[in-house]
PDB file of C-alpha atoms in Angstrom:
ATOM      1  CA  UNK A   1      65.204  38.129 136.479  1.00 47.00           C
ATOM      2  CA  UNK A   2      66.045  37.649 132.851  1.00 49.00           C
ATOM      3  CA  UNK A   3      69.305  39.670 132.335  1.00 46.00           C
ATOM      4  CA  UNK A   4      68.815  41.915 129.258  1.00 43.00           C
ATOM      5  CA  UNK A   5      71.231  41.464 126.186  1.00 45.00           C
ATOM      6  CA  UNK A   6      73.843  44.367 125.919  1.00 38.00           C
ATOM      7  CA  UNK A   7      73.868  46.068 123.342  1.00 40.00           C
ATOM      8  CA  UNK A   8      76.264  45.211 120.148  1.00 43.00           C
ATOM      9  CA  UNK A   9      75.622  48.207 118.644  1.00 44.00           C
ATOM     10  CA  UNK A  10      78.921  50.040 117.901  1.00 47.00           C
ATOM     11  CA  UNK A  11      80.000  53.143 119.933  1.00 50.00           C
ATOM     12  CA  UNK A  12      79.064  56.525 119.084  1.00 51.00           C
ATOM     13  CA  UNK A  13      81.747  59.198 118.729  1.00 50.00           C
ATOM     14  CA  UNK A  14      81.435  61.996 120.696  1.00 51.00           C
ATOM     15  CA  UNK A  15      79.414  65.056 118.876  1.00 49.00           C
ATOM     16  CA  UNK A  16      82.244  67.478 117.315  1.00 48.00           C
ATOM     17  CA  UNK A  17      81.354  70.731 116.547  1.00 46.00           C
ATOM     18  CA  UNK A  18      82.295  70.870 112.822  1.00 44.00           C
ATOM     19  CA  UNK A  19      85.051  74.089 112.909  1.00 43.00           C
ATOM     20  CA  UNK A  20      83.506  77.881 111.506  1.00 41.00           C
ATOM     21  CA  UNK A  21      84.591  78.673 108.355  1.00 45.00           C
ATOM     22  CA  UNK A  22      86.648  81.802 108.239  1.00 51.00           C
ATOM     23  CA  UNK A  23      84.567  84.884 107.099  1.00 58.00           C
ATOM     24  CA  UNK A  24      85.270  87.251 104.163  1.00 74.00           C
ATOM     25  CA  UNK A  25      87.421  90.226 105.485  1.00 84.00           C
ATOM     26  CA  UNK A  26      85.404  93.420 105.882  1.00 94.00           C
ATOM     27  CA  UNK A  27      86.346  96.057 103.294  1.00 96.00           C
ATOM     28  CA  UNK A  28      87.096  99.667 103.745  1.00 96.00           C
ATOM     29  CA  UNK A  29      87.408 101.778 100.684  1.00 96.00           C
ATOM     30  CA  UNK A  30      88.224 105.510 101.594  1.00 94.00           C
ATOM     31  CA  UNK A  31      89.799 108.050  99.043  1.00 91.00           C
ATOM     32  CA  UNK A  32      89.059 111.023 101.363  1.00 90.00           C
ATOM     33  CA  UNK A  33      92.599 110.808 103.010  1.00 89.00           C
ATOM     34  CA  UNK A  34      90.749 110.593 106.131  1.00 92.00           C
ATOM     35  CA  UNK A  35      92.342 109.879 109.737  1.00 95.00           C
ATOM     36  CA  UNK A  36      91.116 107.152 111.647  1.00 96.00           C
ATOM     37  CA  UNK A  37      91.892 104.244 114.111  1.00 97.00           C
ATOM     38  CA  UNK A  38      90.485 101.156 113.902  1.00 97.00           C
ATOM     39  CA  UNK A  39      90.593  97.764 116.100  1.00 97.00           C
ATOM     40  CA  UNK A  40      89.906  93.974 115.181  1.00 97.00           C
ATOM     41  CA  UNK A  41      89.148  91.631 117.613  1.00 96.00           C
ATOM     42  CA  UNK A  42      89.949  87.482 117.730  1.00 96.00           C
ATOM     43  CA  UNK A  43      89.831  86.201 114.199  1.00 95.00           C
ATOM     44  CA  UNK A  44      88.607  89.678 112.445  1.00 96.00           C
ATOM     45  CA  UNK A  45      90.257  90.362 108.744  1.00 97.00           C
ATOM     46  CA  UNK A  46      90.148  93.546 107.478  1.00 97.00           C
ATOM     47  CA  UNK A  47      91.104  94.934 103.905  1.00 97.00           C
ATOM     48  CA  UNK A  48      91.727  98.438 104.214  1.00 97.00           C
ATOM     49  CA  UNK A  49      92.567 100.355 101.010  1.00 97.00           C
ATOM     50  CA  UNK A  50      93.385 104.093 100.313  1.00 96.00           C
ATOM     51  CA  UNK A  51      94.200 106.989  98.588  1.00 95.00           C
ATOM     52  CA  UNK A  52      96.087 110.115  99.790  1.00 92.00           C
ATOM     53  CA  UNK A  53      95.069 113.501  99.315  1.00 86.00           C
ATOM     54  CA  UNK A  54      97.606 115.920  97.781  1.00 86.00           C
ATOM     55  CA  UNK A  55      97.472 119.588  99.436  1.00 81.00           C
ATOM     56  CA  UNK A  56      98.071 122.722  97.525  1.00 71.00           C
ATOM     57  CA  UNK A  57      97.072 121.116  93.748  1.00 51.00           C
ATOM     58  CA  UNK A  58      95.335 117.845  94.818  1.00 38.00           C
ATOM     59  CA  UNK A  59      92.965 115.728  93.007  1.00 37.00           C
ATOM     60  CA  UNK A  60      89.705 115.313  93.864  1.00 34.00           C
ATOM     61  CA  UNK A  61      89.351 111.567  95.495  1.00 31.00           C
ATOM     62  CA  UNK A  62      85.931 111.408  95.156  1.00 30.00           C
ATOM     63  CA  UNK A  63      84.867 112.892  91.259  1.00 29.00           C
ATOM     64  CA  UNK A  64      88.555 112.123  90.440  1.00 33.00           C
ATOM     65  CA  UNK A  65      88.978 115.989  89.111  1.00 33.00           C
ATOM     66  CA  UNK A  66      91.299 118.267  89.562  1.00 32.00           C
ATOM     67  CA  UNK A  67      90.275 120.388  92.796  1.00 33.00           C
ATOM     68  CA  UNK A  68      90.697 124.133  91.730  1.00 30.00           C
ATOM     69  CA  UNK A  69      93.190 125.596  93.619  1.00 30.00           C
ATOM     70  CA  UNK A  70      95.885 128.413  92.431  1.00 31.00           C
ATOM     71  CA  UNK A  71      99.210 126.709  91.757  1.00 32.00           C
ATOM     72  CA  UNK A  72     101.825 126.679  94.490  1.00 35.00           C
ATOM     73  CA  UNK A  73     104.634 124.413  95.688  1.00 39.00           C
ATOM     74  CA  UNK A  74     103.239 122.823  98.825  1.00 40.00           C
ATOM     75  CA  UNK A  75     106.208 121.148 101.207  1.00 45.00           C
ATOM     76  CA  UNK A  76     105.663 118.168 102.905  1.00 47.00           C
ATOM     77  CA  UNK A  77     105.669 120.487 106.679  1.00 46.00           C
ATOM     78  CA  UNK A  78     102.078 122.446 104.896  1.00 47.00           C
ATOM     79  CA  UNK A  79     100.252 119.140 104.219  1.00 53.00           C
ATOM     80  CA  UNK A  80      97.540 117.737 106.442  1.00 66.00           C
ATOM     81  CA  UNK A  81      98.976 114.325 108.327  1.00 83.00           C
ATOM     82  CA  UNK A  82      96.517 111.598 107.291  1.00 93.00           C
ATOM     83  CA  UNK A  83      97.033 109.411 110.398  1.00 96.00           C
ATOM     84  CA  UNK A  84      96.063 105.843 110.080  1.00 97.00           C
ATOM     85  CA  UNK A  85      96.211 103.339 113.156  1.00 98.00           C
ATOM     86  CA  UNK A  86      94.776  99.686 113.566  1.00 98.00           C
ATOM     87  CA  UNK A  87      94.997  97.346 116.286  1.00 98.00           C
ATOM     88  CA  UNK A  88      95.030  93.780 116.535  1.00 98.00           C
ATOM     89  CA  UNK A  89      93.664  92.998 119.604  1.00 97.00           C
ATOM     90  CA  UNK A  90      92.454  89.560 119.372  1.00 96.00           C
ATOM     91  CA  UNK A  91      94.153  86.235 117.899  1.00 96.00           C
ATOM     92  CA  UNK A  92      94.329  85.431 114.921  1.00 96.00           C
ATOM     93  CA  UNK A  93      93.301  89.279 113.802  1.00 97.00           C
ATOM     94  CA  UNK A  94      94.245  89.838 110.252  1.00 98.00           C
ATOM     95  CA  UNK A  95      95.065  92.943 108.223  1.00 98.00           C
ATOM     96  CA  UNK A  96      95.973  93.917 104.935  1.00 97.00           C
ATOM     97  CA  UNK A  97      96.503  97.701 103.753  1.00 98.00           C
ATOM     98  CA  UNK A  98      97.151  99.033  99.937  1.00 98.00           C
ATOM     99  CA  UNK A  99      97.863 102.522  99.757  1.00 97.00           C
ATOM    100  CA  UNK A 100      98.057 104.887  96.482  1.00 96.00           C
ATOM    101  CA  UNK A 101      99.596 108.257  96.332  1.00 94.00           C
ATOM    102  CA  UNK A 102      99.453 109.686  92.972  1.00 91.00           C
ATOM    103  CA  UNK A 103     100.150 112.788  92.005  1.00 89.00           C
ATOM    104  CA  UNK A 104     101.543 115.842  90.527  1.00 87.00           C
ATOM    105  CA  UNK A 105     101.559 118.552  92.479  1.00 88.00           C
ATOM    106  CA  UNK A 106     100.839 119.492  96.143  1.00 89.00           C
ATOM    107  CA  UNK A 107     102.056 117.226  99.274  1.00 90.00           C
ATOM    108  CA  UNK A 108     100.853 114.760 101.050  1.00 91.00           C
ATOM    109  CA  UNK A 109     101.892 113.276 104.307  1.00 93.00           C
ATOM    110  CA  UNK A 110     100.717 109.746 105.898  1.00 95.00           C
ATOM    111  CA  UNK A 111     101.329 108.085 109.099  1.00 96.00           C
ATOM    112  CA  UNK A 112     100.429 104.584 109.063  1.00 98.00           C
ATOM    113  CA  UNK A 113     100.946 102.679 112.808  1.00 98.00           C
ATOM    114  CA  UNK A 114      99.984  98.702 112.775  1.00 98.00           C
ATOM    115  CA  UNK A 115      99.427  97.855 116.682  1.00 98.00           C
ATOM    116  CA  UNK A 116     100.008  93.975 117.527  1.00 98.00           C
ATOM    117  CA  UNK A 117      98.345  93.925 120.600  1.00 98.00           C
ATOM    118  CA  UNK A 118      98.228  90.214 120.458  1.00 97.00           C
ATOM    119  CA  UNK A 119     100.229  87.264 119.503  1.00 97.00           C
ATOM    120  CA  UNK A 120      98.734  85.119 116.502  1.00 97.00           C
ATOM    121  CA  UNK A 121      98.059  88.094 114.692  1.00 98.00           C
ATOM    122  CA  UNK A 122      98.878  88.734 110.923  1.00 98.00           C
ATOM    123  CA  UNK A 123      99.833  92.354 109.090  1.00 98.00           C
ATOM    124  CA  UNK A 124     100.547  93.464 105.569  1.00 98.00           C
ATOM    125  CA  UNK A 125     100.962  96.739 104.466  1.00 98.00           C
ATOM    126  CA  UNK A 126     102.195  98.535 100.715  1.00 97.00           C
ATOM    127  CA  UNK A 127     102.043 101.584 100.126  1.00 97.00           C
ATOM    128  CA  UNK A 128     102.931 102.781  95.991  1.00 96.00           C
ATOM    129  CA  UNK A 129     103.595 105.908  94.822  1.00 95.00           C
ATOM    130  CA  UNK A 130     103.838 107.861  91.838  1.00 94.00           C
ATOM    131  CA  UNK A 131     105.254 111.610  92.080  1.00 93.00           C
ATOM    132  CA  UNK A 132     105.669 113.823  89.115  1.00 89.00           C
ATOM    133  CA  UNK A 133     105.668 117.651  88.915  1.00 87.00           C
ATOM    134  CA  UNK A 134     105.867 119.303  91.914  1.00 88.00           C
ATOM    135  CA  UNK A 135     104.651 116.691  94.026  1.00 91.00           C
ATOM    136  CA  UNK A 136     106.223 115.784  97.449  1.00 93.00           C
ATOM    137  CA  UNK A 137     105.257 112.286  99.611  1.00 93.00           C
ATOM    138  CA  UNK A 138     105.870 110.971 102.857  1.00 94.00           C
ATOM    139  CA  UNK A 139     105.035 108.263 104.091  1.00 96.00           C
ATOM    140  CA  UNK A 140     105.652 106.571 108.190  1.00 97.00           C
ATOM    141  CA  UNK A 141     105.183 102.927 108.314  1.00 97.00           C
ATOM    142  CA  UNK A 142     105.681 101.401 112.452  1.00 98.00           C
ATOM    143  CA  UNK A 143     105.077  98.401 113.305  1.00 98.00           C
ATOM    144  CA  UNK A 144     104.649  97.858 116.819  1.00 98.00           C
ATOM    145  CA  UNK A 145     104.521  94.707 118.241  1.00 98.00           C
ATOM    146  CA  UNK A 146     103.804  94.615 122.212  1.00 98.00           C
ATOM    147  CA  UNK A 147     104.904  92.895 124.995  1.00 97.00           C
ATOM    148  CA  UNK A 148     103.300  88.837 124.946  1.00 96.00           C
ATOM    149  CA  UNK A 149     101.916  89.214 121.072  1.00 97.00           C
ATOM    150  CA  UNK A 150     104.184  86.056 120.078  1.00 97.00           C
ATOM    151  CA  UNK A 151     103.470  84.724 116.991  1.00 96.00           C
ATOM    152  CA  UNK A 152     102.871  88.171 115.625  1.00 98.00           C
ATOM    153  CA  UNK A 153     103.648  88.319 111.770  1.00 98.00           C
ATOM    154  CA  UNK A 154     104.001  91.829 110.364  1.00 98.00           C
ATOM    155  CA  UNK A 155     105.736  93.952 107.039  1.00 98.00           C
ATOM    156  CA  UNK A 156     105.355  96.937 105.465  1.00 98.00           C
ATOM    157  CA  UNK A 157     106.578  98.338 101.937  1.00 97.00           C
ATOM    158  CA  UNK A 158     106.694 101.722 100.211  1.00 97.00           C
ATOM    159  CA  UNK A 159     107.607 101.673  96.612  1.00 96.00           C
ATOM    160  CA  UNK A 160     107.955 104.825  95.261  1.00 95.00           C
ATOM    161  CA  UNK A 161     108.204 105.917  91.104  1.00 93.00           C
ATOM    162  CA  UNK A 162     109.827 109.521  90.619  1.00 92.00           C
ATOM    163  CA  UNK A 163     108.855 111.422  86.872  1.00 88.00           C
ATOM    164  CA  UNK A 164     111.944 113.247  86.690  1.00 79.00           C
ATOM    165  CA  UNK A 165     111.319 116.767  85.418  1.00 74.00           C
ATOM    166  CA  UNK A 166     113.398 118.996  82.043  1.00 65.00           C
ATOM    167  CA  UNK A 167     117.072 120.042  84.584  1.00 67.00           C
ATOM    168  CA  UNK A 168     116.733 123.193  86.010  1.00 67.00           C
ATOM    169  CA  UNK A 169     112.876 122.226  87.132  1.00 76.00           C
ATOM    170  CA  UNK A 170     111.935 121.553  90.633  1.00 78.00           C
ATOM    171  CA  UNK A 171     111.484 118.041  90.799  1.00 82.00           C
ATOM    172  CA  UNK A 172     108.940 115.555  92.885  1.00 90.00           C
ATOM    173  CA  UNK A 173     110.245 114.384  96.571  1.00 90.00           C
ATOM    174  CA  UNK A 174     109.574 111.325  98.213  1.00 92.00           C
ATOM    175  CA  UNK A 175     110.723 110.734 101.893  1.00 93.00           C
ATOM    176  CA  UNK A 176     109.990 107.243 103.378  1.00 96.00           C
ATOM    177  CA  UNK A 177     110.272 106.303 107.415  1.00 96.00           C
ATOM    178  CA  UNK A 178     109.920 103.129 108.175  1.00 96.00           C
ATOM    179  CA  UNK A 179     110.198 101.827 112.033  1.00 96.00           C
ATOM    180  CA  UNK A 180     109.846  98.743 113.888  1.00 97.00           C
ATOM    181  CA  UNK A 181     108.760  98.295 117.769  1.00 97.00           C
ATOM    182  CA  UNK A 182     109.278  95.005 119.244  1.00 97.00           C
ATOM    183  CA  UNK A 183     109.011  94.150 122.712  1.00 97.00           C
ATOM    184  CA  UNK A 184     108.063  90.290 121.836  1.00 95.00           C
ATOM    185  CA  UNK A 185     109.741  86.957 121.132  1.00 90.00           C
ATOM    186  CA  UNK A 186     109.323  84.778 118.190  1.00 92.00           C
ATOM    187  CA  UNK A 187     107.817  87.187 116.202  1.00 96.00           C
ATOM    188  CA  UNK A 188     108.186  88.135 112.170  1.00 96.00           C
ATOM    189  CA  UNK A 189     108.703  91.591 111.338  1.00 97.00           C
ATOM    190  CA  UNK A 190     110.248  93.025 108.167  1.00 96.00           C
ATOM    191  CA  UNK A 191     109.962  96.415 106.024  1.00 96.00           C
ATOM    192  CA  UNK A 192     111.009  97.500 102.833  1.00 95.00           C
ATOM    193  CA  UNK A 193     111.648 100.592 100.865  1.00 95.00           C
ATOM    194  CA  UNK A 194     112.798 101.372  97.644  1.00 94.00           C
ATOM    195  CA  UNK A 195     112.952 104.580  94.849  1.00 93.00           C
ATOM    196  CA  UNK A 196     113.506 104.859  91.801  1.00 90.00           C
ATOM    197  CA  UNK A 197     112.614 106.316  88.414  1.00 87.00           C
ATOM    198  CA  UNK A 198     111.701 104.676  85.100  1.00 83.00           C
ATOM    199  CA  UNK A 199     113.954 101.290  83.773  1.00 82.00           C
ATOM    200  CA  UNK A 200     115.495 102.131  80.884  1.00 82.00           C
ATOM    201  CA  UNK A 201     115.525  98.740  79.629  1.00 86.00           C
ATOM    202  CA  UNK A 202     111.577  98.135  80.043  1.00 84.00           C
ATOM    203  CA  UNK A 203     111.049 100.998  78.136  1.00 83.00           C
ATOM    204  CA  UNK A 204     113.203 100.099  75.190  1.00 87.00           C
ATOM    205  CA  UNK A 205     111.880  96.567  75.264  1.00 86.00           C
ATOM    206  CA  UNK A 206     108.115  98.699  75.068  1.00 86.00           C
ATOM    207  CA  UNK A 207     109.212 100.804  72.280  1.00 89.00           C
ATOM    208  CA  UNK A 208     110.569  97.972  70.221  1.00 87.00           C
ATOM    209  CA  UNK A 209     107.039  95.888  70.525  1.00 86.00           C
ATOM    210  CA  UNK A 210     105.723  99.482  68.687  1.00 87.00           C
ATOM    211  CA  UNK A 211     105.125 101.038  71.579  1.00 86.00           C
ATOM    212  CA  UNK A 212     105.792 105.181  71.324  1.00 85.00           C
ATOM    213  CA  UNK A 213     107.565 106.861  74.091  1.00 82.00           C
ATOM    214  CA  UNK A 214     104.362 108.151  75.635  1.00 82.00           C
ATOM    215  CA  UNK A 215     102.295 104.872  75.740  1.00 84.00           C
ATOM    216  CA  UNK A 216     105.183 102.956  76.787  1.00 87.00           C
ATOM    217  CA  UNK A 217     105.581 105.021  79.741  1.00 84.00           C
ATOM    218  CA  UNK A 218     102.066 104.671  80.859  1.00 85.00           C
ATOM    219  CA  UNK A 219     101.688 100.944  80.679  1.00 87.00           C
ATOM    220  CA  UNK A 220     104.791 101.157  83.160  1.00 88.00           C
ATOM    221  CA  UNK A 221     102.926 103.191  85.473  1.00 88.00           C
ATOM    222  CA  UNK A 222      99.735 101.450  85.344  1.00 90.00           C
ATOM    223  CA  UNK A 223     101.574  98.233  85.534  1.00 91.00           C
ATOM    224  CA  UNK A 224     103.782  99.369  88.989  1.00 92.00           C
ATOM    225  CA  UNK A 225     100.262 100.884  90.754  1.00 93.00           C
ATOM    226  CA  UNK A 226      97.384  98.156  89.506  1.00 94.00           C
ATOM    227  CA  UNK A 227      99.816  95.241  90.551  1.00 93.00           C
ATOM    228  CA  UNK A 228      99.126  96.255  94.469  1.00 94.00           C
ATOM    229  CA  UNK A 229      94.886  96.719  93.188  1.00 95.00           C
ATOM    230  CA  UNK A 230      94.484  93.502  90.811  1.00 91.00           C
ATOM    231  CA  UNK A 231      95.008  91.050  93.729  1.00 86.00           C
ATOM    232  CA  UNK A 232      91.887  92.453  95.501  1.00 94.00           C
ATOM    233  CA  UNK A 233      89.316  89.459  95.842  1.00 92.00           C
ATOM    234  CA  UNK A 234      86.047  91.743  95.992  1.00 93.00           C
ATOM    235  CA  UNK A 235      85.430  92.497  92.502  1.00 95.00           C
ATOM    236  CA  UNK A 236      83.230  96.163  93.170  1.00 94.00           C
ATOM    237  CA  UNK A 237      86.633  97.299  95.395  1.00 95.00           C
ATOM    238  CA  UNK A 238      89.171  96.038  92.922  1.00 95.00           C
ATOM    239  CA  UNK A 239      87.222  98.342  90.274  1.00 96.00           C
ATOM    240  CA  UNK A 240      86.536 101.233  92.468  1.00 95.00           C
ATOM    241  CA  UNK A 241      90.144 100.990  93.197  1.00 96.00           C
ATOM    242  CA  UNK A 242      91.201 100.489  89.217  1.00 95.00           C
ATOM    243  CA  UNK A 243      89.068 103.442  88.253  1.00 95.00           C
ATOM    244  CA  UNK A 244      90.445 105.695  91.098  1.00 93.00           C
ATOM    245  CA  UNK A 245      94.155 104.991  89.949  1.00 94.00           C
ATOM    246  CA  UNK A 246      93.499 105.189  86.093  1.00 92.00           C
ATOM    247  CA  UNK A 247      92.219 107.871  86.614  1.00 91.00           C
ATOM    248  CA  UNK A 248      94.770 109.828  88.331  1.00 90.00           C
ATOM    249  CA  UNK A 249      97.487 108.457  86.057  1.00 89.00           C
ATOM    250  CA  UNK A 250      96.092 109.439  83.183  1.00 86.00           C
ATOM    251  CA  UNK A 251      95.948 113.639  85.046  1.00 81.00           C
ATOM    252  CA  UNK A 252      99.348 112.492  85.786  1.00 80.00           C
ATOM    253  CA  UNK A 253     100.386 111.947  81.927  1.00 68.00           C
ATOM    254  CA  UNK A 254      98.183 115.144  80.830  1.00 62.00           C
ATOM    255  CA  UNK A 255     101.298 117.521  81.621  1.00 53.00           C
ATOM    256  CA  UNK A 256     104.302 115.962  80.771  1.00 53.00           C
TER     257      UNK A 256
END
């Protein structure tokens, strides 16, 4: 029998799979200061973004208006708890959250829990806020990271800008409560908080560049609240988001 030739063609690789392309996070826009809890499985990314609702003067988070209600200082123990939870419970689950509380009046109250159920698993979370009148904030930020979620990388912020009233006026409260749960090795986890009112020396700089007192003041605020929006890849959220905070700045600026 003739033996057949082999063959000197050269070896084929083995068929690789080519790797999937990380999706666009989902998007949740809610200005409805709505509670909720929400979960993300293996590889999920989520952009949540919200505004608070102020109780006894708030703003309307939907028409941006002013929701009629008779004037009255609201403490922080009368407002509503808008309680916000999300779990990672897959690898490689991925979360970002940008809050805004704005306001002038009324209080508002927010607890906001970050759950890493799983190791591999990425969290970011800022809230901003900007009180003025009568207003009064507070704001929980835990981040819990459980038992075997190693790798787990997690902060949250709260930056807070006080409009200091005229003496002898009440003035806006802001009361920040950051936690940390870790029952995990080789993790990250950080938080930060800070409060404070206007810098005297960007306002100066403002007002030499022509600026008056008033307009100087504003491009502070819009500056400190649209730095935490602007960075927002979807370009219909980042304006939604814009318009909601311009808008509630410039009720903000209407009374002082």
């Amino acid at each position: 029998m003739k033996a057949m030739p082999l063959s000197t063609a050269a070896p084929q690789a083995p068929h690789k799979k080519a790797p999937t392309a990380p999706s666009a996070p989902k998007i949740i826009f809610r200005t409805d200061g709505r509670s909720e809890t929400l979960s993300l499985a293996a590889g999920e990314s989520l952009l949540y973004v919200f505004f608070t609702q102020h109780v006894g003067g708030a703003t309307n988070a939907t028409a941006g208006t002013p929701t009629p209600v008779a004037p009255a200082t609201a403490a922080v123990g009368d407002a509503k708890d808008q309680e916000l939870k999300f779990i990672l419970q897959g690898r490689q689950a991925h979360i970002e959250v940008i809050g805004i509380d704005v306001a002038r009046t009324g209080a508002a109250k927010v607890k906001l829990t970050i759950e890493h159920a799983q190791g591999d698993t990425r969290s970011q979370a800022q809230v901003k806020s900007v009180l003025g009148g009568n207003a009064h904030g507070e704001v929980h930020g835990l981040i819990k990271i459980d038992k075997g979620a190693d790798g787990s990388d997690a902060y949250f912020a709260h930056r807070t800008l006080l409009l200091a009233n005229a003496a002898g006026k009440e003035q806006p409260h802001n009361h920040t409560v950051p936690a940390l749960e870790i029952e995990a090795n080789e993790v990250k986890a950080g938080h930060a908080s800070t409060t404070g009112t206007f810098d005297i020396m960007d306002i100066f700089y403002l007002l030499t560049r022509g600026l008056s007192e008033e307009q100087a003041q504003q491009l502070v605020l819009e500056g400190f609240v649209l730095s935490a929006l602007e960075k927002i890849a979807d370009v219909t959220t980042r304006e939604q988001a814009i318009k909601a905070a311009e808008t509630r700045l410039a009720q903000l600026q209407e009374i002082r």
